[in-house]
Amino acid sequence: MITKANLKDLSALYNIEREVFSNDPFSMSKNSIKYHIIKNELYKIEFDGVIAGYILWLKRKKYYRLYSLAIGNDFQNRGFAKKLLAYSFENLIDRDFSLEVKVLNETAINLYKKFGFEIKKVLKDYYEECDGYLMYKKESKA
């Protein structure tokens, strides 16, 4: 089940953040997650009553920026990231989408491409250990 996260989910979301991004200088603090629950579009996915992952979108004037997507280690490779992305595109309408991703993260890049994202630019030294890609998806006009 996918729903918008609320403050009761804060500890579980923070635990996923620490687990998935343990050595990442970009990982969010508990206060950052709290801020995003209140101010942005943060969706959680649950499996058997446990939060398995989340997706965080920052709303900009003309687009949504994918800030973070994380699936807990025990729930990976079950299609939860795909479900979160599909849910997002059904519910976040009338805007384009952007994201940054490590050039080394082929799994994520391939997933984003399946959802219509295209590489627009190489971001030199964007991450501590490698370059990044700026990827963009145009709003689909139905």
C-alpha positions as MATLAB code, in Angstrom:
seq = 'MITKANLKDLSALYNIEREVFSNDPFSMSKNSIKYHIIKNELYKIEFDGVIAGYILWLKRKKYYRLYSLAIGNDFQNRGFAKKLLAYSFENLIDRDFSLEVKVLNETAINLYKKFGFEIKKVLKDYYEECDGYLMYKKESKA';
ca = [
       0.000    0.000    0.000;
       1.284    3.458   -0.911;
       0.211    6.552    0.998;
       1.572    9.954    1.874;
       3.929    9.763    4.851;
       3.000   11.463    8.111;
       4.872   12.366   11.288;
       4.042    8.986   12.893;
       6.262    7.434   10.203;
       9.309    9.551   11.053;
      11.344    6.962   12.979;
      10.707    4.182   10.459;
      11.635    6.464    7.534;
      14.788    7.609    9.311;
      15.793    3.993    9.973;
      15.445    3.229    6.240;
      17.482    6.340    5.412;
      20.306    5.264    7.757;
      20.238    1.698    6.464;
      20.271    2.541    2.751;
      22.489    5.633    2.828;
      24.747    4.777    5.777;
      27.967    6.055    4.147;
      26.425    8.815    2.049;
      27.172   12.449    2.918;
      23.844   13.379    1.258;
      21.781   11.266    3.686;
      19.013   13.086    5.523;
      18.836   13.762    9.238;
      15.692   12.982   11.204;
      14.858   16.701   11.223;
      15.243   16.862    7.436;
      12.823   13.978    6.996;
      10.365   15.680    9.354;
      10.596   18.874    7.302;
       9.976   16.978    4.059;
       6.972   15.115    5.481;
       5.392   18.499    6.244;
       6.527   20.529    3.212;
       6.974   18.154    0.271;
       5.607   15.010   -1.362;
       6.928   12.044    0.605;
       5.198    8.736   -0.141;
       5.770    5.509    1.768;
       5.179    1.947    0.648;
       4.122   -0.645    3.210;
       4.323   -4.414    3.088;
       2.640   -6.508    5.787;
       2.234   -3.395    7.942;
       5.916   -2.434    7.745;
       7.239    0.592    5.872;
       9.412   -0.924    3.154;
      10.570    2.284    1.478;
       9.799    5.817    0.423;
      10.061    8.324   -2.396;
      10.556   12.060   -1.828;
       9.665   14.699   -4.421;
      10.432   18.413   -4.078;
       7.824   20.586   -5.782;
       9.249   23.336   -7.961;
       7.377   25.893  -10.091;
       7.445   23.850  -13.298;
       8.654   20.427  -12.244;
       9.094   17.919   -9.444;
      12.615   16.966   -8.403;
      13.179   13.437   -7.157;
      15.226   14.043   -4.043;
      15.382   10.549   -2.618;
      14.156    7.024   -3.255;
      15.012    4.295   -0.755;
      13.882    0.725   -0.240;
      14.938   -1.053    2.953;
      17.479   -3.831    2.481;
      14.980   -6.560    3.441;
      12.539   -5.361    0.766;
      14.803   -4.799   -2.238;
      14.305   -6.550   -5.591;
      10.541   -6.862   -5.094;
       9.431   -4.066   -7.425;
       8.717   -1.531   -4.681;
      10.768    1.243   -6.350;
       8.797    0.713   -9.581;
       5.526    0.901   -7.656;
       6.571    4.148   -5.948;
       7.562    5.710   -9.261;
       4.349    4.604  -10.990;
       2.272    5.935   -8.092;
       4.133    9.240   -8.245;
       3.450    9.740  -11.941;
      -0.242    8.981  -11.416;
      -0.537   11.498   -8.583;
       1.937   14.283   -9.367;
       0.471   15.847  -12.463;
       0.892   18.945  -14.620;
       4.666   19.129  -14.176;
       7.866   17.686  -15.576;
      10.284   15.639  -13.448;
      14.025   15.804  -12.785;
      16.560   13.873  -10.756;
      20.269   13.423  -10.213;
      21.837    9.977  -10.070;
      25.356    8.604   -9.754;
      26.786    7.582  -13.144;
      27.843    4.318  -11.471;
      24.291    3.424  -10.393;
      23.283    1.496  -13.510;
      20.345   -0.211  -11.817;
      18.722    3.120  -10.940;
      19.554    4.670  -14.323;
      17.914    1.763  -16.151;
      14.841    1.986  -13.916;
      14.486    5.719  -14.545;
      14.871    5.216  -18.291;
      12.014    2.673  -18.218;
       9.839    5.447  -16.800;
      10.773    7.900  -19.556;
      13.673    9.777  -18.017;
      16.479   10.837  -20.340;
      20.029   11.820  -19.483;
      20.300   15.559  -20.091;
      23.717   16.386  -18.691;
      26.789   15.002  -16.941;
      27.349   16.692  -13.590;
      31.116   16.673  -13.040;
      32.157   15.784   -9.473;
      28.528   16.017   -8.301;
      29.039   13.186   -5.843;
      32.034   12.687   -3.597;
      33.261    9.605   -5.464;
      31.925   10.108   -9.003;
      30.063   12.231  -11.520;
      26.299   12.368  -11.699;
      23.698   12.515  -14.424;
      20.909   15.046  -14.571;
      17.887   13.158  -15.893;
      14.605   14.702  -17.018;
      11.139   13.450  -17.882;
       8.623   15.593  -19.707;
       5.037   15.572  -18.519;
       2.982   13.204  -20.614;
       0.001   14.915  -22.204;
      -2.853   12.439  -22.051;
];
